[in-house]
Amino acid sequence: MTTTKRSAAPSPAAVLGPRALNRATLERQLLLRRSPMPAVDAVGHLLGLQAQNVKPPYYALAARLDGFTPEALSRPMSEREVVRIVTMRSTIHTHTVRDCLTLRPLVQPARDRELKQFREGLAGVDPDRLAALARDLVEAEPRTMKQLREALLREWPDADPGALAVAARCKLPLVQVTPRGLWGRSGQVRLTTAEHWLGRPAEPSPTTPDETVLRYLAAFGPASVKDMQTWAGLTWLREAFERLRPRLVTFRDESGVELFDLPDAPRPDPGTPAPPRFLPEFDNLLLSHADRTRVVPPEYRGRSWQGNVAHRTLLVDGFLAGLWRLDEDALVVEPFGRLDAARREEVAAEGERMLRVMHPGAAYDIRFGTVRG
């Protein structure tokens, strides 16, 4: 009599709860403890910093890096080691030169989809002709969006002016030239191509997003396919995760969603202390997952936004716990719930540190404002 040996059923994936995911993500986001890495290296590790406004990347690094000063980002930006360009989710990011030249081609399909939204205003416009003309214009001299609109309108007087400028931004990798983006400086948004600004040719579009998947997991994991698609603004990443599956480990969240991760990536104990952190508006920590409960408690969902305006956010014990702002003479902290005396002291100490780093020599009080309901 022969017996058939049955193969063992695969072991069920371990479940990671919100606190486990929180601590893993904070560690990779350099928010459990400040990192000594240089600012440019941190920008690369984090795959860019949200930069819809000028100041957020500076505050983002102040929360993450030991010894950071605004000059540590302003200097490499003035020396063209980092740039401001539209990439993920059609938003402006501060990127290293390498990521400017590689991530932008990766997300180009999303920019192509965005362009289709303006097809009514672009009736009769040849997109390739528009891209060539726009390139000539901005490489001859950096242009504001207004100047670009007006120049393109002379070629297509019946087109929608706003659609023409958006089309140029979608078709070309346009960077914002300095002094825009420098700490303590002002300047209009003026645009030229990344290739012209950096003196380097564009790199070919990656044949696969595999390397970026691995880098995303290193900065934001453990994460689902949908999480990364939310971060990138892309919809076709499942194949890459499946291709990489033999090199990855998998978990489940409490809802049963499969999460992928790098085998050797840090996954700290859920009880690891997480100090308070003052984050800027649009920080990618709060925007780069489809399921944001690893950072945003369900009861506070939507509380860091009002219309199209994002507020500066406060983390307490690793989770969204309130908002903050700088008034003329005070750092005003507005917690969503009650903070006990020990937590208030920790938050105040972190606030004092942030002020010393970002506003040395300025006199600010620290006030706890009205608790938001």
Coordinates of C-alpha atoms in Angstrom, one line a residue:
M1 CA 0.0 0.0 0.0
T2 CA 1.4 3.3 -1.0
T3 CA 0.7 6.6 0.7
T4 CA 0.6 10.0 -0.8
K5 CA 2.5 12.6 1.1
R6 CA 0.5 15.8 1.3
S7 CA 2.4 19.1 1.0
A8 CA 2.0 21.3 4.0
A9 CA -0.5 24.2 3.7
P10 CA 1.2 27.5 3.5
S11 CA 1.5 29.3 6.8
P12 CA -1.0 32.1 7.2
A13 CA 0.6 35.5 7.0
A14 CA 1.2 37.3 10.3
V15 CA -1.2 40.1 11.0
L16 CA 0.1 43.6 11.7
G17 CA -2.1 45.9 13.6
P18 CA -2.2 49.7 13.3
R19 CA 0.5 50.2 16.0
A20 CA 2.9 47.7 14.4
L21 CA 2.4 49.4 11.0
N22 CA 2.8 52.8 12.6
R23 CA 6.1 52.0 14.3
A24 CA 7.5 50.3 11.1
T25 CA 6.5 53.3 9.0
L26 CA 7.8 55.9 11.4
E27 CA 11.1 54.1 11.7
R28 CA 11.6 54.2 7.9
Q29 CA 10.3 57.8 7.8
L30 CA 13.1 58.8 10.2
L31 CA 10.4 59.8 12.8
L32 CA 11.1 57.4 15.6
R33 CA 14.5 58.9 16.1
R34 CA 16.3 61.6 14.2
S35 CA 18.8 60.5 11.6
P36 CA 22.3 61.9 11.1
M37 CA 22.1 61.4 7.3
P38 CA 22.7 64.5 5.1
A39 CA 19.6 66.3 3.8
V40 CA 20.2 65.2 0.2
D41 CA 20.4 61.6 1.2
A42 CA 17.2 61.9 3.2
V43 CA 15.4 63.4 0.3
G44 CA 16.5 60.4 -1.8
H45 CA 15.6 57.9 0.9
L46 CA 12.1 59.4 1.3
L47 CA 11.6 59.4 -2.5
G48 CA 11.0 63.1 -2.4
L49 CA 9.3 65.6 -0.2
Q50 CA 5.9 67.2 -0.8
A51 CA 6.6 70.8 -1.9
Q52 CA 3.4 72.4 -2.9
N53 CA 4.6 75.3 -0.8
V54 CA 8.2 76.4 -0.3
K55 CA 8.5 75.7 3.5
P56 CA 7.1 72.2 4.0
P57 CA 10.3 70.3 2.8
Y58 CA 12.3 72.2 5.4
Y59 CA 10.0 71.5 8.2
A60 CA 9.7 67.8 7.1
L61 CA 13.5 67.4 7.4
A62 CA 13.7 69.4 10.7
A63 CA 11.4 66.7 12.2
R64 CA 13.5 63.9 10.8
L65 CA 17.2 64.9 10.9
D66 CA 19.7 65.5 13.7
G67 CA 21.6 68.7 13.2
F68 CA 19.4 69.9 10.3
T69 CA 19.4 73.6 9.4
P70 CA 17.4 75.2 6.6
E71 CA 20.7 75.9 4.8
A72 CA 21.3 72.1 4.6
L73 CA 18.5 71.9 2.0
S74 CA 18.7 75.4 0.6
R75 CA 22.4 75.1 -0.4
P76 CA 22.0 71.9 -2.5
M77 CA 18.9 73.4 -4.1
S78 CA 20.9 76.4 -5.1
E79 CA 23.6 74.1 -6.4
R80 CA 21.1 72.1 -8.4
E81 CA 21.6 68.9 -6.4
V82 CA 17.8 68.9 -5.6
V83 CA 15.0 70.3 -7.6
R84 CA 11.3 71.1 -7.4
I85 CA 9.2 69.3 -10.1
V86 CA 5.7 67.8 -10.5
T87 CA 5.9 64.0 -10.0
M88 CA 3.7 61.8 -7.9
R89 CA -0.1 62.6 -7.7
S90 CA 0.5 65.5 -10.0
T91 CA 2.0 67.5 -7.1
I92 CA 5.2 69.4 -6.7
H93 CA 8.0 67.4 -4.9
T94 CA 11.5 68.2 -4.0
H95 CA 13.7 65.5 -5.5
T96 CA 17.3 64.6 -5.9
V97 CA 18.7 64.9 -9.4
R98 CA 18.6 61.1 -9.8
D99 CA 14.9 60.9 -8.8
C100 CA 14.0 63.9 -10.9
L101 CA 15.4 62.1 -14.0
T102 CA 13.9 58.7 -13.2
L103 CA 10.7 59.1 -11.2
R104 CA 9.2 61.6 -13.6
P105 CA 9.4 59.2 -16.5
L106 CA 7.9 56.5 -14.3
V107 CA 4.8 58.6 -13.5
Q108 CA 4.5 60.0 -17.0
P109 CA 1.5 57.7 -17.8
A110 CA -0.4 59.5 -15.0
R111 CA 0.6 62.9 -16.6
D112 CA -0.7 61.6 -19.9
R113 CA -4.1 60.7 -18.3
E114 CA -4.2 64.1 -16.7
L115 CA -3.8 65.7 -20.1
K116 CA -6.9 64.0 -21.4
Q117 CA -8.9 65.9 -18.8
F118 CA -8.2 69.1 -20.8
R119 CA -8.9 67.8 -24.3
E120 CA -11.9 70.1 -24.8
G121 CA -9.7 73.1 -24.2
L122 CA -7.0 71.7 -26.5
A123 CA -9.1 71.0 -29.5
G124 CA -7.0 71.4 -32.6
V125 CA -3.7 71.5 -30.6
D126 CA -1.0 69.0 -31.6
P127 CA 0.5 67.8 -28.3
D128 CA 3.9 67.0 -29.8
R129 CA 4.1 70.4 -31.5
L130 CA 3.1 72.1 -28.2
A131 CA 5.8 70.2 -26.3
A132 CA 8.4 71.2 -28.8
L133 CA 7.4 74.9 -28.8
A134 CA 7.1 74.9 -25.0
R135 CA 10.6 73.4 -24.7
D136 CA 12.1 76.0 -27.0
L137 CA 10.4 78.8 -24.9
V138 CA 11.5 77.7 -21.4
E139 CA 15.0 76.6 -22.5
A140 CA 15.6 80.0 -24.1
E141 CA 14.6 81.6 -20.8
P142 CA 12.8 80.3 -17.7
R143 CA 9.1 81.3 -18.0
T144 CA 6.3 81.8 -15.5
M145 CA 3.1 79.9 -16.2
K146 CA 1.5 83.2 -17.3
Q147 CA 4.3 83.9 -19.8
L148 CA 4.0 80.3 -21.1
R149 CA 0.3 80.6 -21.5
E150 CA 0.6 83.9 -23.4
A151 CA 3.3 82.6 -25.8
L152 CA 1.4 79.3 -26.5
L153 CA -1.8 81.2 -27.0
R154 CA -0.2 83.1 -29.9
E155 CA 0.2 79.7 -31.7
W156 CA -3.3 78.5 -30.7
P157 CA -5.5 81.5 -30.1
D158 CA -8.7 79.5 -29.9
A159 CA -7.4 77.1 -27.2
D160 CA -8.1 77.4 -23.5
P161 CA -5.0 79.3 -22.1
G162 CA -5.0 77.4 -18.8
A163 CA -5.2 74.1 -20.7
L164 CA -2.2 75.0 -22.8
A165 CA 0.0 75.7 -19.8
V166 CA -1.1 72.5 -18.1
A167 CA -0.4 70.5 -21.2
A168 CA 3.1 71.9 -21.3
R169 CA 3.6 70.8 -17.7
C170 CA 2.2 67.3 -18.4
K171 CA 4.3 66.8 -21.6
L172 CA 7.6 68.2 -20.2
P173 CA 9.6 67.6 -17.0
L174 CA 9.5 71.3 -15.9
V175 CA 11.4 72.3 -12.8
Q176 CA 11.0 75.4 -10.8
V177 CA 14.3 77.4 -11.0
T178 CA 15.8 79.1 -8.0
P179 CA 15.5 81.4 -6.0
R180 CA 12.1 79.8 -5.8
G181 CA 12.3 77.2 -3.1
L182 CA 15.2 78.7 -1.2
W183 CA 14.8 79.3 2.5
G184 CA 14.3 83.0 3.3
R185 CA 14.2 84.0 -0.3
S186 CA 11.3 84.9 -2.5
G187 CA 10.7 84.5 -6.2
Q188 CA 8.0 83.8 -8.8
V189 CA 7.6 80.3 -10.1
R190 CA 9.6 80.2 -13.2
L191 CA 10.1 77.0 -15.2
T192 CA 12.6 75.3 -17.5
T193 CA 13.2 71.7 -18.4
A194 CA 15.0 69.4 -16.0
E195 CA 17.5 68.6 -18.7
H196 CA 18.3 72.2 -19.3
W197 CA 18.5 73.1 -15.6
L198 CA 20.6 70.1 -14.7
G199 CA 22.8 70.0 -17.8
R200 CA 22.0 66.3 -18.2
P201 CA 19.9 64.4 -20.8
A202 CA 16.6 62.8 -19.7
E203 CA 16.9 59.2 -18.8
P204 CA 14.8 56.6 -20.6
S205 CA 11.6 55.6 -18.9
P206 CA 12.3 52.6 -16.7
T207 CA 11.3 49.3 -18.3
T208 CA 9.8 48.2 -15.0
P209 CA 9.0 50.0 -11.7
D210 CA 10.6 47.2 -9.7
E211 CA 13.4 49.3 -8.2
T212 CA 10.9 52.0 -7.2
V213 CA 8.7 49.4 -5.5
L214 CA 11.6 48.3 -3.4
R215 CA 12.5 51.9 -2.5
Y216 CA 8.8 52.7 -1.7
L217 CA 8.7 49.7 0.7
A218 CA 12.0 50.9 2.3
A219 CA 10.4 54.3 3.0
F220 CA 6.7 53.5 3.5
G221 CA 6.3 49.8 4.1
P222 CA 4.9 47.4 4.9
A223 CA 2.4 48.3 2.3
S224 CA -0.2 46.9 -0.1
V225 CA -0.3 47.3 -3.9
K226 CA -3.0 49.9 -3.5
D227 CA -0.9 51.8 -1.0
M228 CA 1.9 52.3 -3.5
Q229 CA -0.6 53.1 -6.3
T230 CA -2.0 55.8 -4.1
W231 CA 1.5 57.2 -3.4
A232 CA 2.5 57.2 -7.1
G233 CA -0.8 58.0 -8.7
L234 CA -0.5 55.0 -10.9
T235 CA -2.8 52.0 -11.4
W236 CA -0.7 49.2 -12.9
L237 CA 1.7 48.1 -10.2
R238 CA 0.3 44.7 -9.3
E239 CA 2.5 42.9 -11.9
A240 CA 5.7 44.4 -10.3
F241 CA 4.7 43.2 -6.8
E242 CA 4.0 39.8 -8.2
R243 CA 7.3 39.7 -10.0
L244 CA 9.1 40.7 -6.8
R245 CA 7.1 38.4 -4.5
P246 CA 10.0 35.8 -4.2
R247 CA 12.2 38.6 -2.8
L248 CA 9.6 39.9 -0.4
V249 CA 7.8 38.9 2.7
T250 CA 4.1 39.3 3.2
F251 CA 1.7 40.1 6.1
R252 CA -1.9 41.0 6.5
D253 CA -3.5 44.0 8.1
E254 CA -6.5 43.6 10.4
S255 CA -8.9 43.8 7.5
G256 CA -7.1 40.9 5.7
V257 CA -5.3 43.1 3.1
E258 CA -2.0 41.6 1.9
L259 CA 1.0 43.8 2.8
F260 CA 4.4 43.4 1.2
D261 CA 7.7 44.2 2.7
L262 CA 11.5 43.9 2.4
P263 CA 12.7 40.9 4.5
D264 CA 15.3 42.8 6.4
A265 CA 13.4 46.1 6.8
P266 CA 12.9 47.3 10.4
R267 CA 9.6 46.4 12.1
P268 CA 10.0 47.7 15.7
D269 CA 7.9 46.5 18.6
P270 CA 4.5 48.2 18.6
G271 CA 5.4 49.4 22.1
T272 CA 8.4 51.4 21.0
P273 CA 8.2 55.0 22.2
A274 CA 7.4 57.6 19.5
P275 CA 8.2 61.2 20.4
P276 CA 6.0 64.1 19.3
R277 CA 6.7 65.5 15.9
F278 CA 5.7 68.7 14.2
L279 CA 5.0 68.0 10.5
P280 CA 4.3 70.4 7.7
E281 CA 1.2 70.5 5.6
F282 CA 1.2 67.9 2.8
D283 CA 3.7 65.7 4.6
N284 CA 3.9 62.4 2.6
L285 CA 3.6 60.4 5.8
L286 CA -0.1 61.2 5.8
L287 CA -0.7 60.9 2.0
S288 CA 1.1 57.8 0.8
H289 CA -1.2 54.9 1.7
A290 CA -4.7 54.0 0.6
D291 CA -5.4 53.0 4.2
R292 CA -4.0 55.7 6.5
T293 CA -5.1 54.3 9.8
R294 CA -1.4 53.5 10.5
V295 CA -1.0 57.2 11.2
V296 CA -4.5 58.8 11.2
P297 CA -7.0 57.4 13.8
P298 CA -10.4 56.8 12.2
E299 CA -12.0 59.4 14.4
Y300 CA -9.6 62.1 13.1
R301 CA -10.0 61.2 9.4
G302 CA -10.3 64.4 7.4
R303 CA -9.4 66.6 10.3
S304 CA -6.0 67.8 8.8
W305 CA -7.8 69.3 5.8
Q306 CA -10.3 72.0 5.2
G307 CA -11.5 72.3 1.6
N308 CA -8.3 72.3 -0.5
V309 CA -6.1 73.6 2.3
A310 CA -3.9 71.2 4.3
H311 CA -2.9 72.1 7.9
R312 CA 0.4 71.5 9.7
T313 CA 0.0 68.4 11.8
L314 CA 1.1 67.2 15.2
L315 CA 2.0 63.6 15.9
V316 CA 1.7 62.3 19.5
D317 CA 2.6 58.7 20.2
G318 CA 3.1 58.3 16.5
F319 CA -0.4 59.2 15.4
L320 CA -2.1 62.3 14.2
A321 CA -3.2 64.2 17.3
G322 CA -3.7 67.8 16.4
L323 CA -2.7 70.8 14.3
W324 CA -0.2 73.6 14.8
R325 CA 0.5 77.0 13.4
L326 CA 2.9 79.9 13.8
D327 CA 1.3 83.2 14.7
E328 CA 3.2 86.5 14.9
D329 CA 4.6 85.7 18.3
A330 CA 3.5 82.2 19.2
L331 CA 3.6 78.6 18.2
V332 CA -0.1 77.6 18.7
V333 CA -0.8 73.9 19.2
E334 CA -4.4 72.7 18.8
P335 CA -4.8 69.1 19.9
F336 CA -7.9 67.1 18.9
G337 CA -8.2 65.6 22.3
R338 CA -7.0 66.1 25.8
L339 CA -3.2 65.8 26.4
D340 CA -2.2 65.0 29.9
A341 CA 0.5 67.1 31.6
A342 CA 3.3 64.7 30.6
R343 CA 2.3 64.8 27.0
R344 CA 1.9 68.6 26.9
E345 CA 5.4 68.9 28.3
E346 CA 6.8 66.6 25.6
V347 CA 5.0 68.5 22.9
A348 CA 6.2 71.8 24.3
A349 CA 9.8 70.6 24.4
E350 CA 9.6 69.3 20.8
G351 CA 8.1 72.7 19.8
E352 CA 10.9 74.6 21.4
R353 CA 13.4 72.4 19.5
M354 CA 11.7 73.0 16.2
L355 CA 11.7 76.7 16.8
R356 CA 15.4 76.8 17.6
V357 CA 16.2 74.9 14.4
M358 CA 13.8 76.7 12.0
H359 CA 13.7 80.2 13.6
P360 CA 16.8 80.8 15.6
G361 CA 16.9 84.1 17.4
A362 CA 13.1 84.6 17.1
A363 CA 11.0 84.9 20.2
Y364 CA 7.9 82.7 20.2
D365 CA 5.7 81.7 23.1
I366 CA 4.2 78.2 23.0
R367 CA 0.4 78.2 23.5
F368 CA -2.1 75.4 23.5
G369 CA -5.1 76.6 21.6
T370 CA -8.7 75.6 21.7
V371 CA -9.2 71.9 21.5
R372 CA -10.9 71.0 18.2
G373 CA -14.0 68.9 18.7

